[in-house]
């Protein structure tokens, strides 16, 4: 179980996340939704200890999350990754293993098998020698998904995984999410998008600095709640979805 209690995060005194509390049990996928700038990425980075928190408690399996980072996989927002960095697909996924076995040790046979299996799972094994920067958005996203799988984590964070990807990638991602849930993993999915993605989550957290609503999609995705979170952008979002 992941528990977040009364979390506050600010950037140099400017509040980005305010009094956020929630909990997730194994085998569940929760969607964190809210407009751009709502603090979704900030919330996740704070949970992972990548940025400091002003207040709050984060517990994972009754312990401090900081001591269990090996059990946590994080797929950052694509815009926050440097795609010009020269590295092959295989190396990106292998990084998930070296973090476990030690940076200066050669990957063992088991690690190689796990990496191959992960890349095959997302249909990217044939691309293993390619530079990551040469791939399409969807292919890059699948490589990062493979890296998360190779890490054999128990808690997964995906920040805006559906931005700029193709249908094949989306299908593969949902297949994998479904499998991970069946294995009892915890999945946290961040999206600013109000599409059908939401119907696939077990519960939703609607965020705009603080929590505007949480619970089932029926409870959360009411016009009133969405209007409070998205304001005047809501009309535009609705129209976008009908035409999509
Ligand atoms: N490194 C940073 N320094 C200062 N302010 C930031 C930083 N990162 C994000 N912010 C601000 O914090 C707020 C939340 O940002 P973010 O968490 O990226 O939102 P979201 O992921 O929901 O789009 C925004 O107002 C953003 O401008
Ligand atoms: Mg974000």
CSV table of C-alpha atoms and ligand atoms in Angstrom, one decimal:
chain,number,residue,atom,x,y,z
A,1,UNK,CA,0.0,0.0,0.0
A,2,UNK,CA,1.1,3.5,-0.8
A,3,UNK,CA,0.0,6.2,1.6
A,4,UNK,CA,0.4,10.0,1.1
A,5,UNK,CA,-0.7,12.2,3.9
A,6,UNK,CA,-1.1,16.0,3.9
A,7,UNK,CA,1.6,16.6,1.3
A,8,UNK,CA,2.6,20.2,0.6
A,9,UNK,CA,5.2,21.1,-2.0
A,10,UNK,CA,6.4,24.5,-3.0
A,11,UNK,CA,8.9,26.0,-5.4
A,12,UNK,CA,10.7,28.9,-3.6
A,13,UNK,CA,7.7,29.7,-1.5
A,14,UNK,CA,5.2,29.4,-4.4
A,15,UNK,CA,2.7,26.6,-3.5
A,16,UNK,CA,2.4,23.9,-6.2
A,17,UNK,CA,0.8,21.1,-4.3
A,18,UNK,CA,-1.4,21.7,-1.2
A,19,UNK,CA,-2.6,19.2,1.4
A,20,UNK,CA,-2.8,16.1,-0.8
A,21,UNK,CA,-3.7,12.8,0.8
A,22,UNK,CA,-4.6,9.5,-0.8
A,23,UNK,CA,-3.9,5.8,-0.5
A,24,UNK,CA,-3.6,3.0,-3.1
A,25,UNK,CA,-3.8,-0.7,-2.5
A,26,UNK,CA,-2.0,-3.4,-4.5
A,27,UNK,CA,-3.6,-4.4,-7.8
A,28,UNK,CA,-5.0,-1.0,-8.4
A,29,UNK,CA,-4.5,1.7,-11.1
A,30,UNK,CA,-5.2,5.2,-10.0
A,31,UNK,CA,-5.4,8.1,-12.5
A,32,UNK,CA,-4.2,11.5,-11.4
A,33,UNK,CA,-5.9,14.1,-13.6
A,34,UNK,CA,-5.9,17.8,-13.8
A,35,UNK,CA,-5.1,20.7,-16.2
A,36,UNK,CA,-1.6,21.7,-17.2
A,37,UNK,CA,0.2,23.3,-14.3
A,38,UNK,CA,-2.0,21.5,-11.7
A,39,UNK,CA,1.0,20.1,-9.9
A,40,UNK,CA,0.7,16.5,-11.1
A,41,UNK,CA,4.3,16.0,-12.1
A,42,UNK,CA,5.4,17.9,-9.0
A,43,UNK,CA,3.3,15.5,-6.8
A,44,UNK,CA,5.0,12.5,-8.3
A,45,UNK,CA,8.5,13.9,-8.1
A,46,UNK,CA,7.9,14.8,-4.5
A,47,UNK,CA,6.6,11.3,-3.7
A,48,UNK,CA,9.8,9.9,-5.3
A,49,UNK,CA,12.0,12.2,-3.3
A,50,UNK,CA,13.3,14.0,-6.5
A,51,UNK,CA,12.2,17.3,-5.1
A,52,UNK,CA,11.8,18.3,-1.4
A,53,UNK,CA,8.5,18.4,0.3
A,54,UNK,CA,7.4,21.2,2.6
A,55,UNK,CA,5.2,19.0,4.7
A,56,UNK,CA,3.6,15.5,4.7
A,57,UNK,CA,4.3,11.9,5.1
A,58,UNK,CA,4.8,9.3,2.4
A,59,UNK,CA,4.7,5.6,3.3
A,60,UNK,CA,5.1,2.6,1.1
A,61,UNK,CA,4.6,-0.9,2.6
A,62,UNK,CA,4.7,0.7,6.0
A,63,UNK,CA,8.2,2.0,5.5
A,64,UNK,CA,9.8,5.1,4.2
A,65,UNK,CA,9.7,5.3,0.4
A,66,UNK,CA,13.3,6.6,0.2
A,67,UNK,CA,14.6,3.2,1.3
A,68,UNK,CA,12.7,1.3,-1.3
A,69,UNK,CA,13.4,3.1,-4.5
A,70,UNK,CA,14.5,-0.1,-6.2
A,71,UNK,CA,10.9,-1.2,-6.0
A,72,UNK,CA,9.7,1.8,-7.8
A,73,UNK,CA,9.6,2.5,-11.5
A,74,UNK,CA,9.2,6.0,-12.8
A,75,UNK,CA,8.5,6.8,-16.5
A,76,UNK,CA,8.9,10.6,-16.7
A,77,UNK,CA,7.0,12.9,-19.0
A,78,UNK,CA,8.6,12.7,-22.5
A,79,UNK,CA,9.2,16.4,-22.6
A,80,UNK,CA,11.5,16.1,-19.6
A,81,UNK,CA,13.8,13.6,-21.2
A,82,UNK,CA,16.9,14.6,-23.2
A,83,UNK,CA,16.4,12.5,-26.4
A,84,UNK,CA,19.7,13.7,-28.0
A,85,UNK,CA,21.6,11.8,-25.3
A,86,UNK,CA,23.6,9.1,-27.3
A,87,UNK,CA,22.4,5.8,-25.9
A,88,UNK,CA,21.0,2.6,-27.5
A,89,UNK,CA,17.6,1.1,-26.7
A,90,UNK,CA,19.3,-1.9,-25.1
A,91,UNK,CA,21.4,0.3,-22.8
A,92,UNK,CA,18.3,2.3,-21.7
A,93,UNK,CA,16.6,-0.9,-20.6
A,94,UNK,CA,19.7,-2.4,-19.1
A,95,UNK,CA,20.0,0.6,-16.8
A,96,UNK,CA,17.0,-0.8,-14.9
A,97,UNK,CA,19.2,-3.8,-14.0
A,98,UNK,CA,22.5,-2.1,-13.3
A,99,UNK,CA,20.7,0.0,-10.6
A,100,UNK,CA,20.1,-3.4,-8.9
A,101,UNK,CA,23.3,-5.3,-9.6
A,102,UNK,CA,25.7,-2.4,-9.2
A,103,UNK,CA,27.0,0.0,-11.9
A,104,UNK,CA,30.4,-1.6,-12.3
A,105,UNK,CA,29.4,-5.2,-12.7
A,106,UNK,CA,28.8,-6.8,-16.0
A,107,UNK,CA,25.1,-7.6,-16.4
A,108,UNK,CA,24.6,-11.3,-15.6
A,109,UNK,CA,22.6,-13.8,-17.7
A,110,UNK,CA,19.5,-13.4,-15.7
A,111,UNK,CA,19.5,-9.6,-16.3
A,112,UNK,CA,20.1,-10.1,-20.0
A,113,UNK,CA,17.1,-12.4,-20.2
A,114,UNK,CA,14.9,-10.0,-18.3
A,115,UNK,CA,15.8,-7.1,-20.5
A,116,UNK,CA,15.2,-9.2,-23.7
A,117,UNK,CA,11.8,-10.3,-22.3
A,118,UNK,CA,10.8,-6.7,-21.5
A,119,UNK,CA,11.8,-5.4,-25.0
A,120,UNK,CA,10.0,-8.3,-26.6
A,121,UNK,CA,6.9,-7.6,-24.5
A,122,UNK,CA,6.6,-4.1,-26.0
A,123,UNK,CA,7.6,-5.1,-29.5
A,124,UNK,CA,11.0,-3.3,-29.4
A,125,UNK,CA,13.6,-6.1,-29.3
A,126,UNK,CA,14.4,-5.7,-33.0
A,127,UNK,CA,15.2,-2.0,-32.3
A,128,UNK,CA,17.7,-2.8,-29.5
A,129,UNK,CA,20.8,-1.4,-31.3
A,130,UNK,CA,19.1,1.8,-32.4
A,131,UNK,CA,19.8,5.2,-30.8
A,132,UNK,CA,16.9,6.2,-28.6
A,133,UNK,CA,16.7,9.6,-30.3
A,134,UNK,CA,16.1,8.0,-33.7
A,135,UNK,CA,12.8,6.5,-32.6
A,136,UNK,CA,9.2,7.8,-32.9
A,137,UNK,CA,7.4,9.1,-29.8
A,138,UNK,CA,5.5,5.9,-29.3
A,139,UNK,CA,8.6,3.7,-29.7
A,140,UNK,CA,10.5,5.8,-27.2
A,141,UNK,CA,7.6,5.4,-24.8
A,142,UNK,CA,7.6,1.7,-25.3
A,143,UNK,CA,11.3,1.5,-24.5
A,144,UNK,CA,10.7,3.4,-21.3
A,145,UNK,CA,7.9,1.0,-20.5
A,146,UNK,CA,10.3,-1.9,-21.1
A,147,UNK,CA,12.8,-0.3,-18.7
A,148,UNK,CA,10.1,-0.1,-16.0
A,149,UNK,CA,9.3,-3.8,-16.6
A,150,UNK,CA,12.9,-4.8,-16.4
A,151,UNK,CA,13.2,-3.1,-13.1
A,152,UNK,CA,10.6,-5.6,-11.7
A,153,UNK,CA,9.2,-2.9,-9.5
A,154,UNK,CA,6.1,-3.1,-7.3
A,155,UNK,CA,5.0,0.5,-7.7
A,156,UNK,CA,4.9,2.2,-11.1
A,157,UNK,CA,4.5,5.9,-12.0
A,158,UNK,CA,3.7,6.9,-15.6
A,159,UNK,CA,3.7,10.7,-16.3
A,160,UNK,CA,1.6,11.6,-19.3
A,161,UNK,CA,2.4,8.3,-21.1
A,162,UNK,CA,-0.1,8.9,-23.9
A,163,UNK,CA,1.2,12.2,-25.3
A,164,UNK,CA,2.4,11.9,-28.8
A,165,UNK,CA,2.0,8.1,-29.2
A,166,UNK,CA,0.3,5.9,-31.8
A,167,UNK,CA,-2.6,3.5,-31.3
A,168,UNK,CA,-0.3,0.4,-31.3
A,169,UNK,CA,1.7,1.8,-28.4
A,170,UNK,CA,-1.4,2.7,-26.5
A,171,UNK,CA,-2.8,-0.8,-26.9
A,172,UNK,CA,0.4,-2.4,-25.7
A,173,UNK,CA,0.6,-0.1,-22.8
A,174,UNK,CA,-2.9,-0.9,-21.6
A,175,UNK,CA,-2.2,-4.7,-22.0
A,176,UNK,CA,0.9,-4.3,-19.9
A,177,UNK,CA,-0.9,-2.2,-17.3
A,178,UNK,CA,-3.6,-4.9,-17.0
A,179,UNK,CA,-1.0,-7.6,-16.5
A,180,UNK,CA,0.8,-5.6,-13.9
A,181,UNK,CA,-2.4,-5.0,-12.0
A,182,UNK,CA,-3.1,-8.8,-12.1
A,183,UNK,CA,0.3,-9.3,-10.5
A,184,UNK,CA,-0.7,-7.1,-7.6
A,185,UNK,CA,1.4,-4.1,-8.6
A,186,UNK,CA,0.3,-0.5,-7.9
A,187,UNK,CA,0.1,1.8,-10.9
A,188,UNK,CA,-0.2,5.6,-10.9
A,189,UNK,CA,-1.1,7.2,-14.2
A,190,UNK,CA,-0.9,10.9,-14.7
A,191,UNK,CA,-2.8,12.5,-17.5
A,192,UNK,CA,-4.2,15.9,-18.4
A,193,UNK,CA,-6.4,14.3,-20.9
A,194,UNK,CA,-10.0,13.4,-20.2
A,195,UNK,CA,-10.4,10.6,-22.8
A,196,UNK,CA,-11.4,7.0,-22.4
A,197,UNK,CA,-8.2,6.4,-20.5
A,198,UNK,CA,-10.1,7.4,-17.4
A,199,UNK,CA,-12.5,4.6,-17.7
A,200,UNK,CA,-9.6,2.1,-17.3
A,201,UNK,CA,-8.6,3.4,-13.9
A,202,UNK,CA,-9.9,1.9,-10.7
A,203,UNK,CA,-10.1,5.3,-9.1
A,204,UNK,CA,-9.3,9.0,-10.0
A,205,UNK,CA,-7.8,11.9,-8.2
A,206,UNK,CA,-8.7,15.2,-9.7
A,207,UNK,CA,-6.0,17.7,-8.8
A,208,UNK,CA,-5.5,21.4,-9.2
A,209,UNK,CA,-3.0,22.3,-6.5
A,210,UNK,CA,-5.2,20.6,-4.0
A,211,UNK,CA,-7.5,17.6,-4.5
A,212,UNK,CA,-10.8,18.7,-6.0
A,213,UNK,CA,-12.4,15.3,-6.0
A,214,UNK,CA,-11.4,11.6,-5.6
A,215,UNK,CA,-13.1,8.3,-5.9
A,216,UNK,CA,-14.7,6.4,-8.8
A,217,UNK,CA,-15.0,7.9,-12.3
A,218,UNK,CA,-18.7,8.5,-11.7
A,219,UNK,CA,-18.0,10.4,-8.5
A,220,UNK,CA,-15.1,12.4,-9.9
A,221,UNK,CA,-15.9,13.1,-13.5
A,222,UNK,CA,-18.9,15.3,-13.0
A,223,UNK,CA,-19.3,18.5,-14.9
A,224,UNK,CA,-19.1,20.5,-11.7
A,225,UNK,CA,-15.9,18.9,-10.6
A,226,UNK,CA,-14.3,19.1,-14.0
A,227,UNK,CA,-15.3,22.7,-14.4
A,228,UNK,CA,-13.8,23.5,-11.0
A,229,UNK,CA,-10.5,21.9,-12.1
A,230,UNK,CA,-10.3,22.9,-15.7
A,231,UNK,CA,-12.3,26.1,-15.8
A,232,UNK,CA,-12.9,27.5,-19.2
A,233,UNK,CA,-10.7,24.9,-20.9
A,234,UNK,CA,-13.4,22.3,-20.3
A,235,UNK,CA,-15.6,23.2,-23.2
A,236,UNK,CA,-12.6,22.9,-25.5
A,237,UNK,CA,-11.6,19.5,-24.0
A,238,UNK,CA,-15.0,18.1,-24.4
A,239,UNK,CA,-15.2,19.1,-28.0
A,240,UNK,CA,-11.8,17.7,-28.7
A,241,UNK,CA,-12.9,14.3,-27.4
A,242,UNK,CA,-16.1,14.1,-29.4
A,243,UNK,CA,-14.2,14.7,-32.6
A,244,UNK,CA,-11.4,12.2,-31.7
B,1,LIG,N1,11.3,23.5,-11.3
B,1,LIG,C1,10.3,24.4,-11.1
B,1,LIG,N2,10.5,25.6,-10.5
B,1,LIG,C2,9.5,26.5,-10.3
B,1,LIG,N3,8.2,26.2,-10.5
B,1,LIG,C3,7.9,25.0,-11.1
B,1,LIG,C4,8.9,24.1,-11.4
B,1,LIG,N4,8.3,23.0,-12.0
B,1,LIG,C5,7.0,23.3,-12.0
B,1,LIG,N5,6.7,24.5,-11.5
B,1,LIG,C6,5.4,25.1,-11.4
B,1,LIG,O1,4.6,24.3,-10.5
B,1,LIG,C7,3.3,24.2,-11.0
B,1,LIG,C8,2.9,22.8,-11.2
B,1,LIG,O2,3.7,22.2,-12.3
B,1,LIG,P1,3.7,20.7,-12.7
B,1,LIG,O3,3.8,19.9,-11.5
B,1,LIG,O4,4.6,20.5,-13.8
B,1,LIG,O5,2.2,20.6,-13.3
B,1,LIG,P2,1.5,19.5,-14.2
B,1,LIG,O6,2.4,18.3,-14.3
B,1,LIG,O7,0.2,19.2,-13.6
B,1,LIG,O8,1.3,20.1,-15.6
B,1,LIG,C9,3.2,25.1,-12.2
B,1,LIG,O9,2.7,26.3,-11.9
B,1,LIG,C10,4.6,25.1,-12.7
B,1,LIG,O10,4.9,26.3,-13.4
B,2,LIG,MG1,3.3,17.4,-15.8
